[in-house]
């Protein structure tokens, strides 16, 4: 078999080509107070994979994807997003900043990487309906990708989602179910409906392919920087699937022997939604209700808490929180200095980088990368206070 699944909690290995979500041994869905247990990680026969990265890249990473055929992917430009380089001086130090702009995906967010892979897998399994719960971007992404693939999408979203994201879902022709309640409620309802109707579920982390889809950004970073990885990569964190995808992509390269060191990955959370950070050393998970303008990282129970925590501990990752004010200021500064307009969740990663800059950068290494995960046009309301006359 090309790939297997290993449980992040109990290490049980699952050999199957069929649809699988949580671990069959220890898998437990999230409750109102605890993250899910038994998220699966996809692993490959690493010693059988070419150490020649150019070869892997030429085949669009198919050797490291859990699908048979790259043409199962939608006929849309997923990934291969632009990388920009900026150089400047700070406290006498040369600073390099790379920005990887994933707002340039077809539905304008990073989520397309996951939706595309989930959709491709469904296509190979001849499943024609995919369901998801979302705070907005995962849903608008799945809706767009399914439209391109002639699949049906059913999206559960809290009523409070920004209008642009809800509009996208409708325009792409998906069935939109607005939930009178939060994301957690939408999550449970989507699983229930999926089980009842036999739909494939794209819920983040719950479906292990969401992490596999998101990891391709790490391969692109390696490719675009010709192997010269940055010292630090700033990633906004809500459920912890994007950051785990970044780690997983580099971990694949480590296991094949293409790289020999994991870059430092900085998990940036909003001060008002930092349940990953505040529980990183806790034995028992303690939820603080989230409240931030960055809706895409506003999460009470991070759905990929345990895997993310394992990655951060294993590879000496860093954690950082930024206030809503810092996020808004960062969003404005980013727009003004680069021409890149990011949604608040994405601007949070840039705010994290700015925090490091304002501290003594000499203490840090100087080659940095910020992941821009979504377009500013997705949430215009969030920035109105900045531009009020
Ligand atoms: C989903 C999302 C995030 C956070 O990703 P997680 O996997 O939930 O940590 C960050 N930014 C944007 C724009 C997103 O849509």
mmCIF file of C-alpha atoms and ligand atoms in Angstrom:
data_model
loop_
_atom_site.group_PDB
_atom_site.id
_atom_site.type_symbol
_atom_site.label_atom_id
_atom_site.label_comp_id
_atom_site.label_asym_id
_atom_site.label_seq_id
_atom_site.Cartn_x
_atom_site.Cartn_y
_atom_site.Cartn_z
ATOM 1 C CA UNK A 1 0.000 0.000 0.000
ATOM 2 C CA UNK A 2 1.178 3.504 -0.819
ATOM 3 C CA UNK A 3 0.309 4.966 2.592
ATOM 4 C CA UNK A 4 -0.992 4.090 6.060
ATOM 5 C CA UNK A 5 -2.438 5.999 8.951
ATOM 6 C CA UNK A 6 -0.922 6.170 12.406
ATOM 7 C CA UNK A 7 -2.823 7.475 15.416
ATOM 8 C CA UNK A 8 -1.255 10.553 17.009
ATOM 9 C CA UNK A 9 -2.384 9.395 20.438
ATOM 10 C CA UNK A 10 -2.092 5.593 20.745
ATOM 11 C CA UNK A 11 0.168 4.994 17.693
ATOM 12 C CA UNK A 12 -2.147 2.305 16.297
ATOM 13 C CA UNK A 13 -1.464 1.804 12.585
ATOM 14 C CA UNK A 14 -4.421 1.589 10.186
ATOM 15 C CA UNK A 15 -3.905 0.025 6.781
ATOM 16 C CA UNK A 16 -6.851 0.937 4.624
ATOM 17 C CA UNK A 17 -7.707 2.576 1.345
ATOM 18 C CA UNK A 18 -11.252 3.260 2.492
ATOM 19 C CA UNK A 19 -12.674 6.358 4.121
ATOM 20 C CA UNK A 20 -11.388 6.713 7.678
ATOM 21 C CA UNK A 21 -11.619 9.499 10.237
ATOM 22 C CA UNK A 22 -10.554 9.043 13.877
ATOM 23 C CA UNK A 23 -8.535 6.133 15.287
ATOM 24 C CA UNK A 24 -10.566 2.919 15.614
ATOM 25 C CA UNK A 25 -8.920 2.219 18.977
ATOM 26 C CA UNK A 26 -8.896 5.480 20.925
ATOM 27 C CA UNK A 27 -10.769 7.892 18.647
ATOM 28 C CA UNK A 28 -13.152 10.263 20.437
ATOM 29 C CA UNK A 29 -14.790 13.365 19.086
ATOM 30 C CA UNK A 30 -14.419 16.709 20.785
ATOM 31 C CA UNK A 31 -16.782 17.572 23.614
ATOM 32 C CA UNK A 32 -17.693 21.052 24.811
ATOM 33 C CA UNK A 33 -14.603 20.983 27.002
ATOM 34 C CA UNK A 34 -12.078 18.615 25.383
ATOM 35 C CA UNK A 35 -10.333 18.362 21.991
ATOM 36 C CA UNK A 36 -10.815 15.235 19.894
ATOM 37 C CA UNK A 37 -8.556 12.264 20.542
ATOM 38 C CA UNK A 38 -7.186 9.895 17.911
ATOM 39 C CA UNK A 39 -6.463 12.186 14.940
ATOM 40 C CA UNK A 40 -4.708 10.121 12.266
ATOM 41 C CA UNK A 41 -1.474 11.008 10.516
ATOM 42 C CA UNK A 42 -0.734 9.684 7.018
ATOM 43 C CA UNK A 43 2.647 7.987 6.574
ATOM 44 C CA UNK A 44 4.387 6.648 3.457
ATOM 45 C CA UNK A 45 7.112 4.132 2.628
ATOM 46 C CA UNK A 46 9.725 6.832 2.974
ATOM 47 C CA UNK A 47 12.703 4.676 2.054
ATOM 48 C CA UNK A 48 11.073 3.901 -1.306
ATOM 49 C CA UNK A 49 10.675 7.571 -2.239
ATOM 50 C CA UNK A 50 13.249 9.393 -4.342
ATOM 51 C CA UNK A 51 15.658 11.632 -2.434
ATOM 52 C CA UNK A 52 15.710 13.828 -5.527
ATOM 53 C CA UNK A 53 13.287 16.626 -4.710
ATOM 54 C CA UNK A 54 13.166 17.872 -8.290
ATOM 55 C CA UNK A 55 11.739 14.505 -9.298
ATOM 56 C CA UNK A 56 9.074 14.621 -6.595
ATOM 57 C CA UNK A 57 8.149 18.172 -7.573
ATOM 58 C CA UNK A 58 8.014 17.339 -11.270
ATOM 59 C CA UNK A 59 5.310 14.778 -10.509
ATOM 60 C CA UNK A 60 3.374 17.367 -8.506
ATOM 61 C CA UNK A 61 4.181 15.571 -5.230
ATOM 62 C CA UNK A 62 1.996 12.583 -6.141
ATOM 63 C CA UNK A 63 4.497 10.216 -4.430
ATOM 64 C CA UNK A 64 3.671 11.994 -1.172
ATOM 65 C CA UNK A 65 -0.098 12.295 -1.594
ATOM 66 C CA UNK A 66 -2.723 9.718 -0.564
ATOM 67 C CA UNK A 67 -4.398 9.566 -3.971
ATOM 68 C CA UNK A 68 -3.681 7.468 -7.065
ATOM 69 C CA UNK A 69 -3.759 10.091 -9.762
ATOM 70 C CA UNK A 70 -2.885 13.797 -9.720
ATOM 71 C CA UNK A 71 -5.640 14.359 -12.320
ATOM 72 C CA UNK A 72 -8.203 13.527 -9.641
ATOM 73 C CA UNK A 73 -7.472 17.049 -8.348
ATOM 74 C CA UNK A 74 -9.773 19.873 -9.486
ATOM 75 C CA UNK A 75 -9.028 21.724 -12.686
ATOM 76 C CA UNK A 76 -8.145 24.881 -10.766
ATOM 77 C CA UNK A 77 -4.838 26.462 -9.796
ATOM 78 C CA UNK A 78 -4.487 25.079 -6.251
ATOM 79 C CA UNK A 79 -1.312 26.032 -4.412
ATOM 80 C CA UNK A 80 1.826 27.066 -6.282
ATOM 81 C CA UNK A 81 1.126 30.422 -4.707
ATOM 82 C CA UNK A 82 3.492 33.389 -5.030
ATOM 83 C CA UNK A 83 6.461 33.902 -2.728
ATOM 84 C CA UNK A 84 7.703 37.461 -2.260
ATOM 85 C CA UNK A 85 11.030 38.495 -0.793
ATOM 86 C CA UNK A 86 11.768 41.690 1.149
ATOM 87 C CA UNK A 87 15.094 42.787 2.588
ATOM 88 C CA UNK A 88 15.663 45.537 5.130
ATOM 89 C CA UNK A 89 17.830 46.529 8.047
ATOM 90 C CA UNK A 90 16.817 46.595 11.682
ATOM 91 C CA UNK A 91 19.105 47.467 14.621
ATOM 92 C CA UNK A 92 22.039 46.990 12.252
ATOM 93 C CA UNK A 93 20.899 43.481 11.278
ATOM 94 C CA UNK A 94 20.011 42.366 7.771
ATOM 95 C CA UNK A 95 16.504 41.005 7.850
ATOM 96 C CA UNK A 96 14.947 38.956 5.090
ATOM 97 C CA UNK A 97 11.216 38.424 5.009
ATOM 98 C CA UNK A 98 9.488 36.027 2.658
ATOM 99 C CA UNK A 99 5.740 36.172 2.284
ATOM 100 C CA UNK A 100 3.949 33.139 0.891
ATOM 101 C CA UNK A 101 0.638 34.438 -0.387
ATOM 102 C CA UNK A 102 -1.976 31.723 -0.136
ATOM 103 C CA UNK A 103 -4.796 34.200 -0.555
ATOM 104 C CA UNK A 104 -4.122 33.551 -4.262
ATOM 105 C CA UNK A 105 -5.851 30.189 -4.147
ATOM 106 C CA UNK A 106 -9.076 29.844 -6.179
ATOM 107 C CA UNK A 107 -11.424 30.649 -3.277
ATOM 108 C CA UNK A 108 -8.904 33.067 -1.743
ATOM 109 C CA UNK A 109 -7.749 31.034 1.237
ATOM 110 C CA UNK A 110 -5.255 28.365 2.239
ATOM 111 C CA UNK A 111 -8.174 25.975 2.820
ATOM 112 C CA UNK A 112 -8.230 25.088 -0.888
ATOM 113 C CA UNK A 113 -5.186 22.880 -0.411
ATOM 114 C CA UNK A 114 -7.165 20.649 1.955
ATOM 115 C CA UNK A 115 -10.449 20.789 0.047
ATOM 116 C CA UNK A 116 -8.729 19.840 -3.210
ATOM 117 C CA UNK A 117 -7.172 16.699 -1.756
ATOM 118 C CA UNK A 118 -10.354 15.643 0.057
ATOM 119 C CA UNK A 119 -12.317 16.174 -3.143
ATOM 120 C CA UNK A 120 -9.770 14.218 -5.205
ATOM 121 C CA UNK A 121 -9.933 11.306 -2.761
ATOM 122 C CA UNK A 122 -13.747 11.365 -2.907
ATOM 123 C CA UNK A 123 -13.580 11.329 -6.697
ATOM 124 C CA UNK A 124 -11.353 8.262 -6.692
ATOM 125 C CA UNK A 125 -13.813 6.597 -4.306
ATOM 126 C CA UNK A 126 -16.777 7.681 -6.455
ATOM 127 C CA UNK A 127 -18.353 9.595 -3.587
ATOM 128 C CA UNK A 128 -20.317 12.547 -4.941
ATOM 129 C CA UNK A 129 -21.362 14.450 -1.807
ATOM 130 C CA UNK A 130 -19.042 16.084 0.719
ATOM 131 C CA UNK A 131 -20.141 17.751 3.938
ATOM 132 C CA UNK A 132 -18.229 20.148 6.175
ATOM 133 C CA UNK A 133 -18.593 22.399 9.161
ATOM 134 C CA UNK A 134 -16.764 25.657 8.899
ATOM 135 C CA UNK A 135 -16.319 29.110 10.384
ATOM 136 C CA UNK A 136 -16.406 30.294 6.756
ATOM 137 C CA UNK A 137 -13.264 29.625 4.751
ATOM 138 C CA UNK A 138 -13.278 25.819 4.828
ATOM 139 C CA UNK A 139 -16.894 25.942 3.686
ATOM 140 C CA UNK A 140 -16.416 28.487 0.931
ATOM 141 C CA UNK A 141 -13.377 26.524 -0.174
ATOM 142 C CA UNK A 142 -15.121 23.149 -0.273
ATOM 143 C CA UNK A 143 -18.063 24.730 -2.103
ATOM 144 C CA UNK A 144 -15.799 26.144 -4.815
ATOM 145 C CA UNK A 145 -13.711 23.010 -5.208
ATOM 146 C CA UNK A 146 -16.822 20.796 -5.398
ATOM 147 C CA UNK A 147 -18.272 23.103 -8.046
ATOM 148 C CA UNK A 148 -15.149 22.536 -10.134
ATOM 149 C CA UNK A 149 -15.375 18.770 -9.604
ATOM 150 C CA UNK A 150 -19.124 18.346 -10.185
ATOM 151 C CA UNK A 151 -19.542 17.171 -6.608
ATOM 152 C CA UNK A 152 -22.231 18.242 -4.143
ATOM 153 C CA UNK A 153 -21.192 20.227 -1.077
ATOM 154 C CA UNK A 154 -23.210 20.654 2.095
ATOM 155 C CA UNK A 155 -21.842 23.298 4.425
ATOM 156 C CA UNK A 156 -22.727 23.908 8.083
ATOM 157 C CA UNK A 157 -21.748 27.404 9.193
ATOM 158 C CA UNK A 158 -22.479 29.496 12.300
ATOM 159 C CA UNK A 159 -24.834 32.355 11.459
ATOM 160 C CA UNK A 160 -22.162 34.873 12.456
ATOM 161 C CA UNK A 161 -19.774 34.035 9.567
ATOM 162 C CA UNK A 162 -18.681 37.047 7.441
ATOM 163 C CA UNK A 163 -21.023 37.783 4.537
ATOM 164 C CA UNK A 164 -18.357 37.306 1.850
ATOM 165 C CA UNK A 165 -17.759 33.728 2.920
ATOM 166 C CA UNK A 166 -21.487 32.936 3.092
ATOM 167 C CA UNK A 167 -21.951 34.539 -0.322
ATOM 168 C CA UNK A 168 -19.199 32.417 -1.839
ATOM 169 C CA UNK A 169 -20.828 29.236 -0.521
ATOM 170 C CA UNK A 170 -24.147 30.172 -2.149
ATOM 171 C CA UNK A 171 -22.618 31.361 -5.403
ATOM 172 C CA UNK A 172 -20.702 28.099 -5.828
ATOM 173 C CA UNK A 173 -24.047 26.303 -5.569
ATOM 174 C CA UNK A 174 -23.454 24.448 -2.315
ATOM 175 C CA UNK A 175 -26.220 23.744 0.175
ATOM 176 C CA UNK A 176 -25.705 26.199 3.037
ATOM 177 C CA UNK A 177 -26.993 25.268 6.466
ATOM 178 C CA UNK A 178 -26.654 28.189 8.872
ATOM 179 C CA UNK A 179 -26.473 27.028 12.451
ATOM 180 C CA UNK A 180 -27.930 28.959 15.342
ATOM 181 C CA UNK A 181 -24.906 28.357 17.512
ATOM 182 C CA UNK A 182 -21.148 28.207 17.298
ATOM 183 C CA UNK A 183 -18.670 26.238 15.202
ATOM 184 C CA UNK A 184 -18.681 23.335 17.659
ATOM 185 C CA UNK A 185 -22.404 22.918 17.169
ATOM 186 C CA UNK A 186 -21.987 23.101 13.375
ATOM 187 C CA UNK A 187 -19.245 20.479 13.644
ATOM 188 C CA UNK A 188 -21.423 17.989 15.529
ATOM 189 C CA UNK A 189 -24.399 18.543 13.216
ATOM 190 C CA UNK A 190 -22.270 17.976 10.110
ATOM 191 C CA UNK A 191 -20.911 14.680 11.429
ATOM 192 C CA UNK A 192 -24.386 13.515 12.354
ATOM 193 C CA UNK A 193 -25.817 14.436 8.952
ATOM 194 C CA UNK A 194 -22.852 12.867 7.144
ATOM 195 C CA UNK A 195 -23.171 9.573 9.020
ATOM 196 C CA UNK A 196 -26.889 9.444 8.390
ATOM 197 C CA UNK A 197 -26.692 10.186 4.682
ATOM 198 C CA UNK A 198 -23.402 8.541 3.749
ATOM 199 C CA UNK A 199 -21.684 11.801 2.815
ATOM 200 C CA UNK A 200 -17.917 12.169 2.961
ATOM 201 C CA UNK A 201 -16.845 14.571 5.703
ATOM 202 C CA UNK A 202 -14.169 17.229 5.195
ATOM 203 C CA UNK A 203 -14.129 18.515 8.770
ATOM 204 C CA UNK A 204 -10.715 19.853 9.620
ATOM 205 C CA UNK A 205 -8.404 17.352 11.384
ATOM 206 C CA UNK A 206 -11.310 14.881 11.780
ATOM 207 C CA UNK A 207 -10.603 14.039 8.162
ATOM 208 C CA UNK A 208 -6.848 13.223 8.159
ATOM 209 C CA UNK A 209 -6.518 14.251 4.510
ATOM 210 C CA UNK A 210 -7.029 17.892 5.490
ATOM 211 C CA UNK A 211 -3.564 17.815 7.077
ATOM 212 C CA UNK A 212 -2.083 16.011 4.049
ATOM 213 C CA UNK A 213 -3.570 18.565 1.678
ATOM 214 C CA UNK A 214 -2.183 21.486 3.629
ATOM 215 C CA UNK A 215 1.345 20.100 3.807
ATOM 216 C CA UNK A 216 2.070 20.900 0.161
ATOM 217 C CA UNK A 217 2.879 24.457 1.231
ATOM 218 C CA UNK A 218 6.046 23.120 2.916
ATOM 219 C CA UNK A 219 7.118 21.455 -0.339
ATOM 220 C CA UNK A 220 6.545 24.681 -2.239
ATOM 221 C CA UNK A 221 8.549 26.677 0.298
ATOM 222 C CA UNK A 222 11.416 24.225 -0.121
ATOM 223 C CA UNK A 223 11.148 24.428 -3.881
ATOM 224 C CA UNK A 224 10.747 28.211 -4.184
ATOM 225 C CA UNK A 225 13.682 28.862 -1.852
ATOM 226 C CA UNK A 226 15.765 26.187 -3.582
ATOM 227 C CA UNK A 227 16.275 24.332 -0.343
ATOM 228 C CA UNK A 228 17.441 27.373 1.653
ATOM 229 C CA UNK A 229 14.764 27.253 4.316
ATOM 230 C CA UNK A 230 14.024 30.295 6.472
ATOM 231 C CA UNK A 231 14.979 30.257 10.170
ATOM 232 C CA UNK A 232 11.433 31.025 11.235
ATOM 233 C CA UNK A 233 8.011 30.465 9.715
ATOM 234 C CA UNK A 234 5.067 32.375 11.221
ATOM 235 C CA UNK A 235 1.739 30.556 10.959
ATOM 236 C CA UNK A 236 -1.671 31.687 12.267
ATOM 237 C CA UNK A 237 -3.291 29.003 14.413
ATOM 238 C CA UNK A 238 -6.929 28.235 15.135
ATOM 239 C CA UNK A 239 -7.620 24.495 14.972
ATOM 240 C CA UNK A 240 -3.954 23.790 14.308
ATOM 241 C CA UNK A 241 -4.337 22.057 10.962
ATOM 242 C CA UNK A 242 -2.427 24.552 8.813
ATOM 243 C CA UNK A 243 0.524 24.560 11.204
ATOM 244 C CA UNK A 244 0.446 20.762 11.438
ATOM 245 C CA UNK A 245 0.383 20.643 7.649
ATOM 246 C CA UNK A 246 3.505 22.813 7.527
ATOM 247 C CA UNK A 247 5.224 20.556 10.059
ATOM 248 C CA UNK A 248 4.047 17.400 8.287
ATOM 249 C CA UNK A 249 5.369 18.536 4.915
ATOM 250 C CA UNK A 250 8.799 19.245 6.341
ATOM 251 C CA UNK A 251 8.664 16.046 8.390
ATOM 252 C CA UNK A 252 8.099 14.053 5.192
ATOM 253 C CA UNK A 253 11.209 15.726 3.741
ATOM 254 C CA UNK A 254 13.159 14.935 6.924
ATOM 255 C CA UNK A 255 12.110 11.279 6.780
ATOM 256 C CA UNK A 256 13.125 10.959 3.138
ATOM 257 C CA UNK A 257 16.433 12.654 3.936
ATOM 258 C CA UNK A 258 15.921 15.702 1.727
ATOM 259 C CA UNK A 259 16.344 18.115 4.663
ATOM 260 C CA UNK A 260 18.190 17.524 7.917
ATOM 261 C CA UNK A 261 16.647 20.196 10.119
ATOM 262 C CA UNK A 262 13.159 21.460 10.880
ATOM 263 C CA UNK A 263 12.843 25.250 10.640
ATOM 264 C CA UNK A 264 11.510 26.991 13.749
ATOM 265 C CA UNK A 265 7.778 27.260 13.305
ATOM 266 C CA UNK A 266 6.033 29.991 15.262
ATOM 267 C CA UNK A 267 2.404 29.356 16.199
ATOM 268 C CA UNK A 268 0.645 32.716 16.303
ATOM 269 C CA UNK A 269 -2.712 32.964 18.052
ATOM 270 C CA UNK A 270 -4.989 35.874 18.824
ATOM 271 C CA UNK A 271 -4.920 36.913 22.466
ATOM 272 C CA UNK A 272 -8.684 36.423 22.518
ATOM 273 C CA UNK A 273 -8.433 32.885 21.153
ATOM 274 C CA UNK A 274 -5.357 31.144 22.454
ATOM 275 C CA UNK A 275 -6.516 27.757 23.647
ATOM 276 C CA UNK A 276 -3.575 26.009 22.013
ATOM 277 C CA UNK A 277 -1.043 28.273 23.696
ATOM 278 C CA UNK A 278 -2.672 28.299 27.108
ATOM 279 C CA UNK A 279 -2.983 24.506 27.170
ATOM 280 C CA UNK A 280 0.386 23.634 25.721
ATOM 281 C CA UNK A 281 1.739 22.377 29.072
ATOM 282 C CA UNK A 282 -1.549 21.414 30.714
ATOM 283 C CA UNK A 283 -2.386 17.827 31.558
ATOM 284 C CA UNK A 284 -6.034 18.681 31.498
ATOM 285 C CA UNK A 285 -7.479 20.890 28.762
ATOM 286 C CA UNK A 286 -9.026 24.120 30.045
ATOM 287 C CA UNK A 287 -11.227 26.086 27.614
ATOM 288 C CA UNK A 288 -11.402 29.838 27.582
ATOM 289 C CA UNK A 289 -14.225 31.071 25.331
ATOM 290 C CA UNK A 290 -12.717 32.760 22.291
ATOM 291 C CA UNK A 291 -13.342 36.317 21.227
ATOM 292 C CA UNK A 292 -11.315 37.930 18.443
ATOM 293 C CA UNK A 293 -11.925 39.867 15.235
ATOM 294 C CA UNK A 294 -9.884 37.190 13.438
ATOM 295 C CA UNK A 295 -12.845 34.864 12.847
ATOM 296 C CA UNK A 296 -10.815 32.206 11.021
ATOM 297 C CA UNK A 297 -8.695 31.563 14.106
ATOM 298 C CA UNK A 298 -11.469 32.059 16.641
ATOM 299 C CA UNK A 299 -11.660 28.570 18.102
ATOM 300 C CA UNK A 300 -12.668 27.281 21.534
ATOM 301 C CA UNK A 301 -11.543 23.685 21.090
ATOM 302 C CA UNK A 302 -8.642 23.358 18.626
ATOM 303 C CA UNK A 303 -9.571 20.312 16.564
ATOM 304 C CA UNK A 304 -5.966 19.335 16.039
ATOM 305 C CA UNK A 305 -4.727 20.235 19.501
ATOM 306 C CA UNK A 306 -2.817 17.043 20.304
ATOM 307 C CA UNK A 307 -1.027 16.677 16.979
ATOM 308 C CA UNK A 308 -0.070 20.357 16.978
ATOM 309 C CA UNK A 309 1.219 20.170 20.527
ATOM 310 C CA UNK A 310 3.260 17.061 19.686
ATOM 311 C CA UNK A 311 4.812 18.793 16.671
ATOM 312 C CA UNK A 312 5.644 21.961 18.628
ATOM 313 C CA UNK A 313 7.259 19.949 21.432
ATOM 314 C CA UNK A 314 9.121 17.546 19.171
ATOM 315 C CA UNK A 315 10.574 20.226 16.917
ATOM 316 C CA UNK A 316 11.050 23.052 19.444
ATOM 317 C CA UNK A 317 8.433 25.302 17.916
ATOM 318 C CA UNK A 318 7.602 28.690 19.389
ATOM 319 C CA UNK A 319 4.289 30.179 20.447
ATOM 320 C CA UNK A 320 3.204 33.773 20.318
ATOM 321 C CA UNK A 321 0.017 35.719 20.964
ATOM 322 C CA UNK A 322 -1.058 39.000 19.409
ATOM 323 C CA UNK A 323 -3.888 41.336 20.362
ATOM 324 C CA UNK A 324 -6.709 42.344 18.024
ATOM 325 C CA UNK A 325 -5.216 45.826 17.925
ATOM 326 C CA UNK A 326 -1.860 44.411 16.824
ATOM 327 C CA UNK A 327 -3.654 42.315 14.197
ATOM 328 C CA UNK A 328 -5.445 45.347 12.778
ATOM 329 C CA UNK A 329 -2.288 47.458 12.792
ATOM 330 C CA UNK A 330 -0.357 44.648 11.145
ATOM 331 C CA UNK A 331 -3.030 44.306 8.499
ATOM 332 C CA UNK A 332 -2.743 48.010 7.648
ATOM 333 C CA UNK A 333 1.058 47.985 7.715
ATOM 334 C CA UNK A 334 1.147 44.920 5.478
ATOM 335 C CA UNK A 335 -1.276 46.424 2.971
ATOM 336 C CA UNK A 336 0.584 49.754 2.874
ATOM 337 C CA UNK A 337 4.070 48.350 2.533
ATOM 338 C CA UNK A 338 3.520 45.359 0.271
ATOM 339 C CA UNK A 339 0.226 45.711 -1.587
ATOM 340 C CA UNK A 340 -1.012 42.512 0.034
ATOM 341 C CA UNK A 341 -4.397 42.824 1.765
ATOM 342 C CA UNK A 342 -4.936 39.932 4.161
ATOM 343 C CA UNK A 343 -7.877 38.924 6.307
ATOM 344 C CA UNK A 344 -7.356 39.380 10.057
ATOM 345 C CA UNK A 345 -6.403 35.745 10.733
ATOM 346 C CA UNK A 346 -3.673 35.987 8.117
ATOM 347 C CA UNK A 347 -2.557 39.406 9.332
ATOM 348 C CA UNK A 348 -2.088 37.780 12.755
ATOM 349 C CA UNK A 349 0.922 35.885 11.393
ATOM 350 C CA UNK A 350 2.407 39.158 10.142
ATOM 351 C CA UNK A 351 1.660 40.743 13.524
ATOM 352 C CA UNK A 352 3.634 37.891 15.073
ATOM 353 C CA UNK A 353 6.595 38.676 12.850
ATOM 354 C CA UNK A 354 6.315 42.383 13.774
ATOM 355 C CA UNK A 355 6.411 41.468 17.475
ATOM 356 C CA UNK A 356 9.724 39.712 16.899
ATOM 357 C CA UNK A 357 11.004 42.708 14.950
ATOM 358 C CA UNK A 358 10.136 45.046 17.780
ATOM 359 C CA UNK A 359 11.953 42.871 20.224
ATOM 360 C CA UNK A 360 15.664 42.683 19.719
ATOM 361 C CA UNK A 361 15.828 40.925 16.388
ATOM 362 C CA UNK A 362 19.550 40.349 16.903
ATOM 363 C CA UNK A 363 18.522 37.660 19.346
ATOM 364 C CA UNK A 364 16.608 35.955 16.602
ATOM 365 C CA UNK A 365 17.756 34.690 13.302
ATOM 366 C CA UNK A 366 17.136 36.901 10.366
ATOM 367 C CA UNK A 367 15.457 34.870 7.609
ATOM 368 C CA UNK A 368 11.710 34.782 8.200
ATOM 369 C CA UNK A 369 8.652 33.619 6.371
ATOM 370 C CA UNK A 370 5.072 34.695 6.977
ATOM 371 C CA UNK A 371 2.217 32.580 5.698
ATOM 372 C CA UNK A 372 -0.673 34.698 4.413
ATOM 373 C CA UNK A 373 -3.635 32.394 4.640
ATOM 374 C CA UNK A 374 -6.595 34.413 3.364
ATOM 375 C CA UNK A 375 -7.659 37.491 1.429
ATOM 376 C CA UNK A 376 -8.692 40.757 3.072
ATOM 377 C CA UNK A 377 -11.746 40.931 0.828
ATOM 378 C CA UNK A 378 -13.235 38.050 2.803
ATOM 379 C CA UNK A 379 -13.881 40.221 5.834
ATOM 380 C CA UNK A 380 -14.245 43.912 5.093
ATOM 381 C CA UNK A 381 -16.201 44.641 8.264
ATOM 382 C CA UNK A 382 -13.230 43.754 10.462
ATOM 383 C CA UNK A 383 -11.082 46.616 9.177
ATOM 384 C CA UNK A 384 -13.696 49.392 8.957
ATOM 385 C CA UNK A 385 -12.598 50.980 12.243
ATOM 386 C CA UNK A 386 -9.112 51.441 10.769
ATOM 387 C CA UNK A 387 -10.281 53.401 7.766
ATOM 388 C CA UNK A 388 -13.054 55.464 9.353
ATOM 389 C CA UNK A 389 -12.555 59.130 8.449
HETATM 390 C C1 LIG B 1 -8.482 28.292 8.789
HETATM 391 C C2 LIG B 1 -7.647 29.484 8.738
HETATM 392 C C3 LIG B 1 -6.574 29.685 9.625
HETATM 393 C C4 LIG B 1 -6.241 28.746 10.733
HETATM 394 O O1 LIG B 1 -5.991 27.426 10.351
HETATM 395 P P1 LIG B 1 -6.184 26.246 11.387
HETATM 396 O O2 LIG B 1 -5.905 25.034 10.644
HETATM 397 O O3 LIG B 1 -7.604 26.343 11.878
HETATM 398 O O4 LIG B 1 -5.228 26.493 12.515
HETATM 399 C C5 LIG B 1 -5.815 30.821 9.466
HETATM 400 N N1 LIG B 1 -6.109 31.734 8.526
HETATM 401 C C6 LIG B 1 -7.129 31.577 7.681
HETATM 402 C C7 LIG B 1 -7.391 32.636 6.671
HETATM 403 C C8 LIG B 1 -7.931 30.460 7.749
HETATM 404 O O5 LIG B 1 -8.974 30.338 6.909
#
